Amino acid sequence: MARLAQTPGLTDVQRSILETVREFADKEIIPHAQRLEHADEYPTDILDGMREMGLFGLTIDEEHGGLGESLLTYALVVEELSRGWMSISGIVNTHFIVAYLISQHGSAEQKARLLPRMATGEVRGAFSMSEPECGSDVSAIKSKAVRQGDDYVLNGQKMWLTNGAYSSVVATLVKTDTGADSVYGNMSTFLLEKEPGFGETAPGLTIPGKIDKMGYKGVETTEMVLDGVTVPASAVLGGEEKVGRGFYQMMDGIEVGRVNVAARACGISIRAFELAVAYAQQRKTFGQPLARHQAIAFKLAEMGTKIEAAHSLMVNAARLKDAGQRNDVEAGMAKLLASEYCAEVVQEAFRIHGGYGYSKEYEIERLMREAPFLLIGEGTSEIQKTIISRGLLKEYKL
């Protein structure tokens, strides 16, 4: 866009990256998104282009073959990709989270072995916390890892894995009996390595198939069944000494994920606004363009204001994390506002299109099916409000 969602204080390198990604979205994503989404077809050619640009190594440090860019750069890249098609951002989202977890919490061996291949996109990451009977209540997970000699044996069922099939390493949270007083101290994160694809992709590890979704198509969302999966103790994220630290590691990653969801919401909102303002200037009613009618002009003003507010919160949350500060409240605020505003902006754009918005020939129809996912992904709005209120009450405690 020419005006909305501008970010001051970027380096020349950041601006160059964003210009390249924006051009890629305009030329390689937007023209093909409708066809691929309606067919629920995996975007192989787009993925290859992202690998050539080095996007899979965007946040991985240069020592391990990446670009070493910040969370802010990552968030702004995700915003641009989501403006093209949200599913494309999904391909890199969980990959970035897993790369971040390994970079921040992994052992030297895990970093040296996995990060260089993740930087090229040869190895892609998936992230697994949810289960069929629990989503936001992480304490209720039932999957377990039991120590047997030098190994751990994992059993259970995980749910809602983006990149579940095409990933090669899955950061997986399970319960481990460490004897801690808190349930959160009895959880560990394992790096489960497997072959890409469906079926039994490692001994005892099965990816049954794709979950059929209302939107967010093209990228696969799957279950993962663990039936006697045996891994060495070195598969624990950070090594055996990090058994029992899994919940805290995952929450660190979730803060990154919530900034990502906020960025996705901003990207979709920007695209919805672009479509709405173009249609409102082209479509005429009562002898003049829709945009000349005050009712429509006011809608556009409100949409633009909401996009600007959400983008600013997202940028702030990313910059706090980059500065090494805790950003759980700010990431929650960004995710809450951006996702709620995204739903509102997309619906207003849909209304501006009138009956044509209900046609699958128009892009806004797809956005109407994608925006609701952001209200629940990486924690519902109600969970964000809980996190925000708890943080504020601690800060303003009497």
GROMACS .gro file of C-alpha atoms in nm:
model
  398
    1MET     CA    1   0.000   0.000   0.000
    2ALA     CA    2   0.107   0.356  -0.058
    3ARG     CA    3   0.023   0.488   0.286
    4LEU     CA    4  -0.116   0.242   0.540
    5ALA     CA    5   0.100   0.018   0.761
    6GLN     CA    6   0.425   0.203   0.710
    7THR     CA    7   0.701   0.121   0.961
    8PRO     CA    8   0.950   0.393   1.055
    9GLY     CA    9   1.308   0.322   1.157
   10LEU     CA   10   1.380   0.030   0.923
   11THR     CA   11   1.730  -0.037   0.795
   12ASP     CA   12   1.815  -0.035   0.425
   13VAL     CA   13   1.843  -0.415   0.442
   14GLN     CA   14   1.497  -0.448   0.595
   15ARG     CA   15   1.343  -0.220   0.335
   16SER     CA   16   1.513  -0.415   0.055
   17ILE     CA   17   1.383  -0.747   0.192
   18LEU     CA   18   1.029  -0.613   0.220
   19GLU     CA   19   1.033  -0.465  -0.129
   20THR     CA   20   1.148  -0.800  -0.268
   21VAL     CA   21   0.880  -0.993  -0.078
   22ARG     CA   22   0.609  -0.743  -0.179
   23GLU     CA   23   0.706  -0.778  -0.545
   24PHE     CA   24   0.706  -1.157  -0.505
   25ALA     CA   25   0.357  -1.146  -0.352
   26ASP     CA   26   0.227  -0.926  -0.635
   27LYS     CA   27   0.375  -1.137  -0.914
   28GLU     CA   28   0.390  -1.492  -0.781
   29ILE     CA   29   0.124  -1.524  -0.510
   30ILE     CA   30  -0.180  -1.304  -0.576
   31PRO     CA   31  -0.229  -1.413  -0.940
   32HIS     CA   32  -0.237  -1.781  -0.839
   33ALA     CA   33  -0.392  -1.776  -0.491
   34GLN     CA   34  -0.755  -1.810  -0.598
   35ARG     CA   35  -0.695  -2.116  -0.815
   36LEU     CA   36  -0.471  -2.290  -0.563
   37GLU     CA   37  -0.700  -2.214  -0.270
   38HIS     CA   38  -1.016  -2.335  -0.441
   39ALA     CA   39  -0.837  -2.656  -0.543
   40ASP     CA   40  -0.679  -2.695  -0.196
   41GLU     CA   41  -0.354  -2.746  -0.388
   42TYR     CA   42  -0.015  -2.728  -0.224
   43PRO     CA   43   0.174  -2.424  -0.360
   44THR     CA   44   0.494  -2.602  -0.467
   45ASP     CA   45   0.612  -2.337  -0.715
   46ILE     CA   46   0.559  -2.056  -0.464
   47LEU     CA   47   0.745  -2.256  -0.201
   48ASP     CA   48   1.040  -2.302  -0.437
   49GLY     CA   49   1.052  -1.926  -0.492
   50MET     CA   50   1.056  -1.864  -0.118
   51ARG     CA   51   1.346  -2.105  -0.078
   52GLU     CA   52   1.540  -1.926  -0.352
   53MET     CA   53   1.492  -1.595  -0.168
   54GLY     CA   54   1.624  -1.750   0.153
   55LEU     CA   55   1.304  -1.682   0.348
   56PHE     CA   56   1.325  -2.006   0.544
   57GLY     CA   57   1.648  -1.884   0.700
   58LEU     CA   58   1.528  -1.529   0.760
   59THR     CA   59   1.566  -1.537   1.139
   60ILE     CA   60   1.834  -1.807   1.166
   61ASP     CA   61   2.172  -1.660   1.254
   62GLU     CA   62   2.442  -1.621   0.992
   63GLU     CA   63   2.663  -1.873   1.174
   64HIS     CA   64   2.413  -2.141   1.076
   65GLY     CA   65   2.356  -2.020   0.720
   66GLY     CA   66   2.061  -1.785   0.775
   67LEU     CA   67   2.011  -1.413   0.724
   68GLY     CA   68   2.011  -1.335   1.097
   69GLU     CA   69   1.718  -1.092   1.074
   70SER     CA   70   1.501  -0.977   1.363
   71LEU     CA   71   1.152  -1.076   1.472
   72LEU     CA   72   1.034  -0.740   1.337
   73THR     CA   73   1.165  -0.823   0.990
   74TYR     CA   74   1.001  -1.164   1.012
   75ALA     CA   75   0.667  -1.010   1.116
   76LEU     CA   76   0.675  -0.756   0.832
   77VAL     CA   77   0.760  -1.033   0.583
   78VAL     CA   78   0.466  -1.238   0.713
   79GLU     CA   79   0.242  -0.934   0.671
   80GLU     CA   80   0.345  -0.907   0.306
   81LEU     CA   81   0.302  -1.280   0.241
   82SER     CA   82  -0.041  -1.282   0.407
   83ARG     CA   83  -0.147  -0.989   0.195
   84GLY     CA   84  -0.083  -1.226  -0.096
   85TRP     CA   85  -0.238  -1.538   0.059
   86MET     CA   86  -0.253  -1.631   0.426
   87SER     CA   87  -0.173  -1.997   0.360
   88ILE     CA   88   0.171  -1.899   0.231
   89SER     CA   89   0.251  -1.738   0.565
   90GLY     CA   90   0.139  -2.060   0.732
   91ILE     CA   91   0.412  -2.251   0.551
   92VAL     CA   92   0.680  -2.041   0.719
   93ASN     CA   93   0.508  -1.966   1.053
   94THR     CA   94   0.563  -2.290   1.240
   95HIS     CA   95   0.900  -2.328   1.069
   96PHE     CA   96   1.008  -1.994   1.217
   97ILE     CA   97   0.878  -2.088   1.562
   98VAL     CA   98   1.070  -2.416   1.564
   99ALA     CA   99   1.386  -2.246   1.435
  100TYR     CA  100   1.347  -1.988   1.711
  101LEU     CA  101   1.302  -2.258   1.976
  102ILE     CA  102   1.614  -2.441   1.860
  103SER     CA  103   1.813  -2.117   1.840
  104GLN     CA  104   1.708  -2.006   2.188
  105HIS     CA  105   1.679  -2.336   2.375
  106GLY     CA  106   1.845  -2.607   2.167
  107SER     CA  107   2.166  -2.789   2.248
  108ALA     CA  108   2.482  -2.713   2.052
  109GLU     CA  109   2.439  -3.042   1.866
  110GLN     CA  110   2.075  -2.966   1.777
  111LYS     CA  111   2.168  -2.621   1.648
  112ALA     CA  112   2.460  -2.746   1.441
  113ARG     CA  113   2.265  -3.038   1.290
  114LEU     CA  114   1.926  -2.879   1.223
  115LEU     CA  115   1.957  -2.504   1.175
  116PRO     CA  116   2.173  -2.503   0.858
  117ARG     CA  117   1.927  -2.735   0.683
  118MET     CA  118   1.631  -2.535   0.815
  119ALA     CA  119   1.788  -2.217   0.677
  120THR     CA  120   1.777  -2.359   0.323
  121GLY     CA  121   1.428  -2.504   0.363
  122GLU     CA  122   1.562  -2.858   0.319
  123VAL     CA  123   1.429  -2.931   0.669
  124ARG     CA  124   1.104  -2.763   0.768
  125GLY     CA  125   0.955  -2.739   1.113
  126ALA     CA  126   0.613  -2.801   1.265
  127PHE     CA  127   0.491  -2.711   1.613
  128SER     CA  128   0.265  -2.934   1.823
  129MET     CA  129   0.090  -2.855   2.152
  130SER     CA  130  -0.284  -2.906   2.096
  131GLU     CA  131  -0.465  -3.237   2.130
  132PRO     CA  132  -0.817  -3.358   2.038
  133GLU     CA  133  -0.949  -3.286   2.389
  134CYS     CA  134  -0.751  -2.973   2.471
  135GLY     CA  135  -0.658  -2.652   2.297
  136SER     CA  136  -0.608  -2.345   2.513
  137ASP     CA  137  -0.578  -2.552   2.833
  138VAL     CA  138  -0.225  -2.680   2.778
  139SER     CA  139  -0.219  -2.837   3.125
  140ALA     CA  140  -0.476  -3.093   3.005
  141ILE     CA  141  -0.255  -3.261   2.745
  142LYS     CA  142  -0.244  -3.639   2.778
  143SER     CA  143   0.041  -3.740   2.548
  144LYS     CA  144   0.330  -3.880   2.751
  145ALA     CA  145   0.697  -3.963   2.727
  146VAL     CA  146   0.821  -4.240   2.957
  147ARG     CA  147   1.189  -4.301   3.025
  148GLN     CA  148   1.314  -4.649   2.929
  149GLY     CA  149   1.687  -4.683   2.976
  150ASP     CA  150   1.865  -4.427   2.764
  151ASP     CA  151   1.552  -4.354   2.559
  152TYR     CA  152   1.206  -4.206   2.590
  153VAL     CA  153   0.892  -4.373   2.455
  154LEU     CA  154   0.614  -4.139   2.342
  155ASN     CA  155   0.244  -4.221   2.315
  156GLY     CA  156  -0.054  -4.000   2.245
  157GLN     CA  157  -0.241  -3.803   1.982
  158LYS     CA  158  -0.168  -3.445   1.876
  159MET     CA  159  -0.393  -3.212   1.675
  160TRP     CA  160  -0.387  -2.906   1.446
  161LEU     CA  161  -0.033  -2.935   1.309
  162THR     CA  162   0.028  -2.681   1.034
  163ASN     CA  163   0.298  -2.830   0.806
  164GLY     CA  164   0.229  -3.161   0.978
  165ALA     CA  165   0.297  -3.363   0.665
  166TYR     CA  166   0.570  -3.173   0.480
  167SER     CA  167   0.778  -3.097   0.788
  168SER     CA  168   1.083  -3.302   0.886
  169VAL     CA  169   1.106  -3.200   1.254
  170VAL     CA  170   0.814  -3.147   1.491
  171ALA     CA  171   0.862  -2.965   1.823
  172THR     CA  172   0.620  -3.166   2.037
  173LEU     CA  173   0.505  -3.095   2.393
  174VAL     CA  174   0.424  -3.400   2.606
  175LYS     CA  175   0.402  -3.484   2.974
  176THR     CA  176   0.704  -3.629   3.152
  177ASP     CA  177   0.699  -3.736   3.515
  178THR     CA  178   0.973  -3.523   3.665
  179GLY     CA  179   0.822  -3.509   4.015
  180ALA     CA  180   0.768  -3.134   3.996
  181ASP     CA  181   0.496  -2.981   4.213
  182SER     CA  182   0.341  -2.796   3.918
  183VAL     CA  183   0.189  -2.969   3.616
  184TYR     CA  184   0.385  -2.722   3.403
  185GLY     CA  185   0.711  -2.852   3.543
  186ASN     CA  186   0.617  -3.202   3.427
  187MET     CA  187   0.619  -3.123   3.056
  188SER     CA  188   0.900  -3.156   2.805
  189THR     CA  189   0.948  -3.060   2.442
  190PHE     CA  190   1.085  -3.324   2.207
  191LEU     CA  191   1.224  -3.266   1.859
  192LEU     CA  192   1.067  -3.553   1.666
  193GLU     CA  193   1.234  -3.611   1.331
  194LYS     CA  194   1.047  -3.782   1.049
  195GLU     CA  195   1.018  -3.814   0.674
  196PRO     CA  196   0.791  -3.564   0.496
  197GLY     CA  197   0.457  -3.708   0.385
  198PHE     CA  198   0.150  -3.888   0.510
  199GLY     CA  199   0.120  -4.229   0.677
  200GLU     CA  200   0.385  -4.373   0.907
  201THR     CA  201   0.666  -4.122   0.855
  202ALA     CA  202   0.886  -4.256   1.137
  203PRO     CA  203   0.858  -4.574   1.346
  204GLY     CA  204   0.539  -4.532   1.550
  205LEU     CA  205   0.471  -4.178   1.420
  206THR     CA  206   0.174  -4.147   1.184
  207ILE     CA  207   0.032  -3.845   1.000
  208PRO     CA  208  -0.314  -3.977   0.904
  209GLY     CA  209  -0.414  -3.716   0.644
  210LYS     CA  210  -0.525  -3.357   0.593
  211ILE     CA  211  -0.801  -3.202   0.801
  212ASP     CA  212  -1.065  -3.050   0.571
  213LYS     CA  213  -1.108  -2.684   0.667
  214MET     CA  214  -1.342  -2.396   0.585
  215GLY     CA  215  -1.046  -2.183   0.475
  216TYR     CA  216  -0.669  -2.172   0.517
  217LYS     CA  217  -0.641  -2.422   0.235
  218GLY     CA  218  -0.338  -2.521   0.030
  219VAL     CA  219  -0.119  -2.561   0.340
  220GLU     CA  220  -0.189  -2.888   0.521
  221THR     CA  221  -0.325  -2.912   0.875
  222THR     CA  222  -0.298  -3.258   1.028
  223GLU     CA  223  -0.317  -3.484   1.329
  224MET     CA  224  -0.016  -3.675   1.458
  225VAL     CA  225  -0.045  -4.015   1.628
  226LEU     CA  226   0.237  -4.131   1.856
  227ASP     CA  227   0.234  -4.506   1.918
  228GLY     CA  228   0.550  -4.619   2.092
  229VAL     CA  229   0.775  -4.360   1.927
  230THR     CA  230   1.122  -4.425   2.071
  231VAL     CA  231   1.377  -4.143   2.074
  232PRO     CA  232   1.705  -4.089   2.258
  233ALA     CA  233   1.720  -3.847   2.552
  234SER     CA  234   1.914  -3.613   2.324
  235ALA     CA  235   1.587  -3.550   2.136
  236VAL     CA  236   1.465  -3.334   2.426
  237LEU     CA  237   1.486  -2.969   2.321
  238GLY     CA  238   1.807  -2.846   2.481
  239GLY     CA  239   1.920  -3.195   2.578
  240GLU     CA  240   1.836  -3.421   2.871
  241GLU     CA  241   1.903  -3.150   3.130
  242LYS     CA  242   1.602  -2.959   2.990
  243VAL     CA  243   1.348  -3.229   3.077
  244GLY     CA  244   1.061  -3.053   3.255
  245ARG     CA  245   1.124  -2.719   3.082
  246GLY     CA  246   0.902  -2.784   2.782
  247PHE     CA  247   0.605  -2.570   2.880
  248TYR     CA  248   0.823  -2.264   2.938
  249GLN     CA  249   1.010  -2.320   2.612
  250MET     CA  250   0.684  -2.348   2.422
  251MET     CA  251   0.541  -2.032   2.579
  252ASP     CA  252   0.849  -1.845   2.460
  253GLY     CA  253   0.776  -1.972   2.111
  254ILE     CA  254   0.408  -1.881   2.141
  255GLU     CA  255   0.499  -1.516   2.197
  256VAL     CA  256   0.668  -1.530   1.856
  257GLY     CA  257   0.362  -1.708   1.717
  258ARG     CA  258   0.122  -1.444   1.845
  259VAL     CA  259   0.322  -1.169   1.678
  260ASN     CA  260   0.299  -1.381   1.363
  261VAL     CA  261  -0.080  -1.412   1.386
  262ALA     CA  262  -0.107  -1.036   1.437
  263ALA     CA  263   0.107  -0.986   1.126
  264ARG     CA  264  -0.109  -1.226   0.928
  265ALA     CA  265  -0.420  -1.038   1.035
  266CYS     CA  266  -0.265  -0.709   0.928
  267GLY     CA  267  -0.175  -0.855   0.589
  268ILE     CA  268  -0.525  -0.985   0.524
  269SER     CA  269  -0.675  -0.654   0.641
  270ILE     CA  270  -0.452  -0.461   0.402
  271ARG     CA  271  -0.556  -0.682   0.111
  272ALA     CA  272  -0.925  -0.651   0.204
  273PHE     CA  273  -0.888  -0.272   0.213
  274GLU     CA  274  -0.712  -0.271  -0.125
  275LEU     CA  275  -0.996  -0.473  -0.277
  276ALA     CA  276  -1.263  -0.258  -0.112
  277VAL     CA  277  -1.117   0.077  -0.210
  278ALA     CA  278  -1.061  -0.036  -0.570
  279TYR     CA  279  -1.415  -0.169  -0.601
  280ALA     CA  280  -1.561   0.142  -0.435
  281GLN     CA  281  -1.389   0.367  -0.689
  282GLN     CA  282  -1.487   0.156  -0.991
  283ARG     CA  283  -1.846   0.061  -0.909
  284LYS     CA  284  -2.104   0.331  -0.967
  285THR     CA  285  -2.445   0.368  -0.803
  286PHE     CA  286  -2.688   0.655  -0.835
  287GLY     CA  287  -2.462   0.819  -1.090
  288GLN     CA  288  -2.137   0.826  -0.893
  289PRO     CA  289  -1.868   0.590  -0.761
  290LEU     CA  290  -1.945   0.411  -0.434
  291ALA     CA  291  -1.652   0.587  -0.270
  292ARG     CA  292  -1.827   0.921  -0.319
  293HIS     CA  293  -2.114   0.809  -0.097
  294GLN     CA  294  -2.046   0.919   0.258
  295ALA     CA  295  -2.161   0.587   0.406
  296ILE     CA  296  -1.894   0.401   0.206
  297ALA     CA  297  -1.627   0.668   0.253
  298PHE     CA  298  -1.672   0.646   0.629
  299LYS     CA  299  -1.636   0.268   0.614
  300LEU     CA  300  -1.305   0.308   0.432
  301ALA     CA  301  -1.186   0.561   0.690
  302GLU     CA  302  -1.265   0.324   0.976
  303MET     CA  303  -1.101   0.030   0.799
  304GLY     CA  304  -0.783   0.225   0.740
  305THR     CA  305  -0.770   0.343   1.101
  306LYS     CA  306  -0.810  -0.011   1.232
  307ILE     CA  307  -0.531  -0.139   1.006
  308GLU     CA  308  -0.297   0.135   1.124
  309ALA     CA  309  -0.372   0.063   1.493
  310ALA     CA  310  -0.324  -0.312   1.457
  311HIS     CA  311  -0.002  -0.271   1.260
  312SER     CA  312   0.142  -0.038   1.524
  313LEU     CA  313   0.069  -0.282   1.807
  314MET     CA  314   0.223  -0.567   1.609
  315VAL     CA  315   0.541  -0.368   1.541
  316ASN     CA  316   0.569  -0.270   1.907
  317ALA     CA  317   0.535  -0.631   2.025
  318ALA     CA  318   0.802  -0.745   1.779
  319ARG     CA  319   1.044  -0.471   1.878
  320LEU     CA  320   1.005  -0.552   2.248
  321LYS     CA  321   1.092  -0.917   2.184
  322ASP     CA  322   1.389  -0.813   1.972
  323ALA     CA  323   1.510  -0.597   2.262
  324GLY     CA  324   1.513  -0.903   2.488
  325GLN     CA  325   1.215  -0.788   2.691
  326ARG     CA  326   0.917  -0.997   2.791
  327ASN     CA  327   0.629  -0.919   2.554
  328ASP     CA  328   0.351  -1.158   2.653
  329VAL     CA  329   0.107  -0.874   2.728
  330GLU     CA  330   0.202  -0.674   2.419
  331ALA     CA  331   0.194  -0.982   2.193
  332GLY     CA  332  -0.147  -1.069   2.337
  333MET     CA  333  -0.271  -0.715   2.274
  334ALA     CA  334  -0.141  -0.721   1.918
  335LYS     CA  335  -0.292  -1.059   1.844
  336LEU     CA  336  -0.626  -0.965   2.004
  337LEU     CA  337  -0.668  -0.632   1.828
  338ALA     CA  338  -0.530  -0.737   1.490
  339SER     CA  339  -0.742  -1.052   1.464
  340GLU     CA  340  -1.064  -0.883   1.578
  341TYR     CA  341  -1.006  -0.585   1.351
  342CYS     CA  342  -0.921  -0.818   1.064
  343ALA     CA  343  -1.259  -0.989   1.094
  344GLU     CA  344  -1.429  -0.648   1.096
  345VAL     CA  345  -1.230  -0.502   0.806
  346VAL     CA  346  -1.284  -0.810   0.589
  347GLN     CA  347  -1.657  -0.808   0.658
  348GLU     CA  348  -1.683  -0.439   0.568
  349ALA     CA  349  -1.493  -0.505   0.245
  350PHE     CA  350  -1.735  -0.791   0.176
  351ARG     CA  351  -2.033  -0.561   0.229
  352ILE     CA  352  -1.888  -0.297  -0.001
  353HIS     CA  353  -1.870  -0.562  -0.275
  354GLY     CA  354  -2.241  -0.633  -0.232
  355GLY     CA  355  -2.365  -0.946  -0.406
  356TYR     CA  356  -2.037  -0.988  -0.594
  357GLY     CA  357  -1.860  -1.051  -0.263
  358TYR     CA  358  -2.053  -1.376  -0.233
  359SER     CA  359  -1.918  -1.500  -0.564
  360LYS     CA  360  -1.613  -1.724  -0.569
  361GLU     CA  361  -1.487  -1.522  -0.864
  362TYR     CA  362  -1.403  -1.241  -0.624
  363GLU     CA  363  -1.108  -1.256  -0.391
  364ILE     CA  364  -1.298  -1.116  -0.094
  365GLU     CA  365  -1.494  -1.443  -0.071
  366ARG     CA  366  -1.172  -1.625   0.015
  367LEU     CA  367  -1.072  -1.366   0.274
  368MET     CA  368  -1.412  -1.407   0.442
  369ARG     CA  369  -1.326  -1.774   0.502
  370GLU     CA  370  -0.968  -1.708   0.612
  371ALA     CA  371  -1.014  -1.426   0.863
  372PRO     CA  372  -1.205  -1.633   1.126
  373PHE     CA  373  -0.906  -1.865   1.170
  374LEU     CA  374  -0.707  -1.578   1.318
  375LEU     CA  375  -0.963  -1.536   1.597
  376ILE     CA  376  -0.865  -1.878   1.735
  377GLY     CA  377  -0.510  -1.948   1.610
  378GLU     CA  378  -0.235  -1.922   1.877
  379GLY     CA  379  -0.501  -1.873   2.145
  380THR     CA  380  -0.854  -1.735   2.124
  381SER     CA  381  -0.941  -1.372   2.192
  382GLU     CA  382  -1.063  -1.479   2.536
  383ILE     CA  383  -0.725  -1.633   2.615
  384GLN     CA  384  -0.551  -1.313   2.501
  385LYS     CA  385  -0.774  -1.110   2.733
  386THR     CA  386  -0.684  -1.342   3.020
  387ILE     CA  387  -0.311  -1.301   2.951
  388ILE     CA  388  -0.342  -0.924   2.914
  389SER     CA  389  -0.549  -0.875   3.229
  390ARG     CA  390  -0.319  -1.091   3.442
  391GLY     CA  391  -0.016  -0.902   3.321
  392LEU     CA  392  -0.174  -0.564   3.383
  393LEU     CA  393  -0.293  -0.662   3.730
  394LYS     CA  394   0.062  -0.766   3.820
  395GLU     CA  395   0.196  -0.436   3.689
  396TYR     CA  396  -0.062  -0.227   3.873
  397LYS     CA  397  -0.082  -0.439   4.187
  398LEU     CA  398  -0.172  -0.229   4.495
   0.00000   0.00000   0.00000
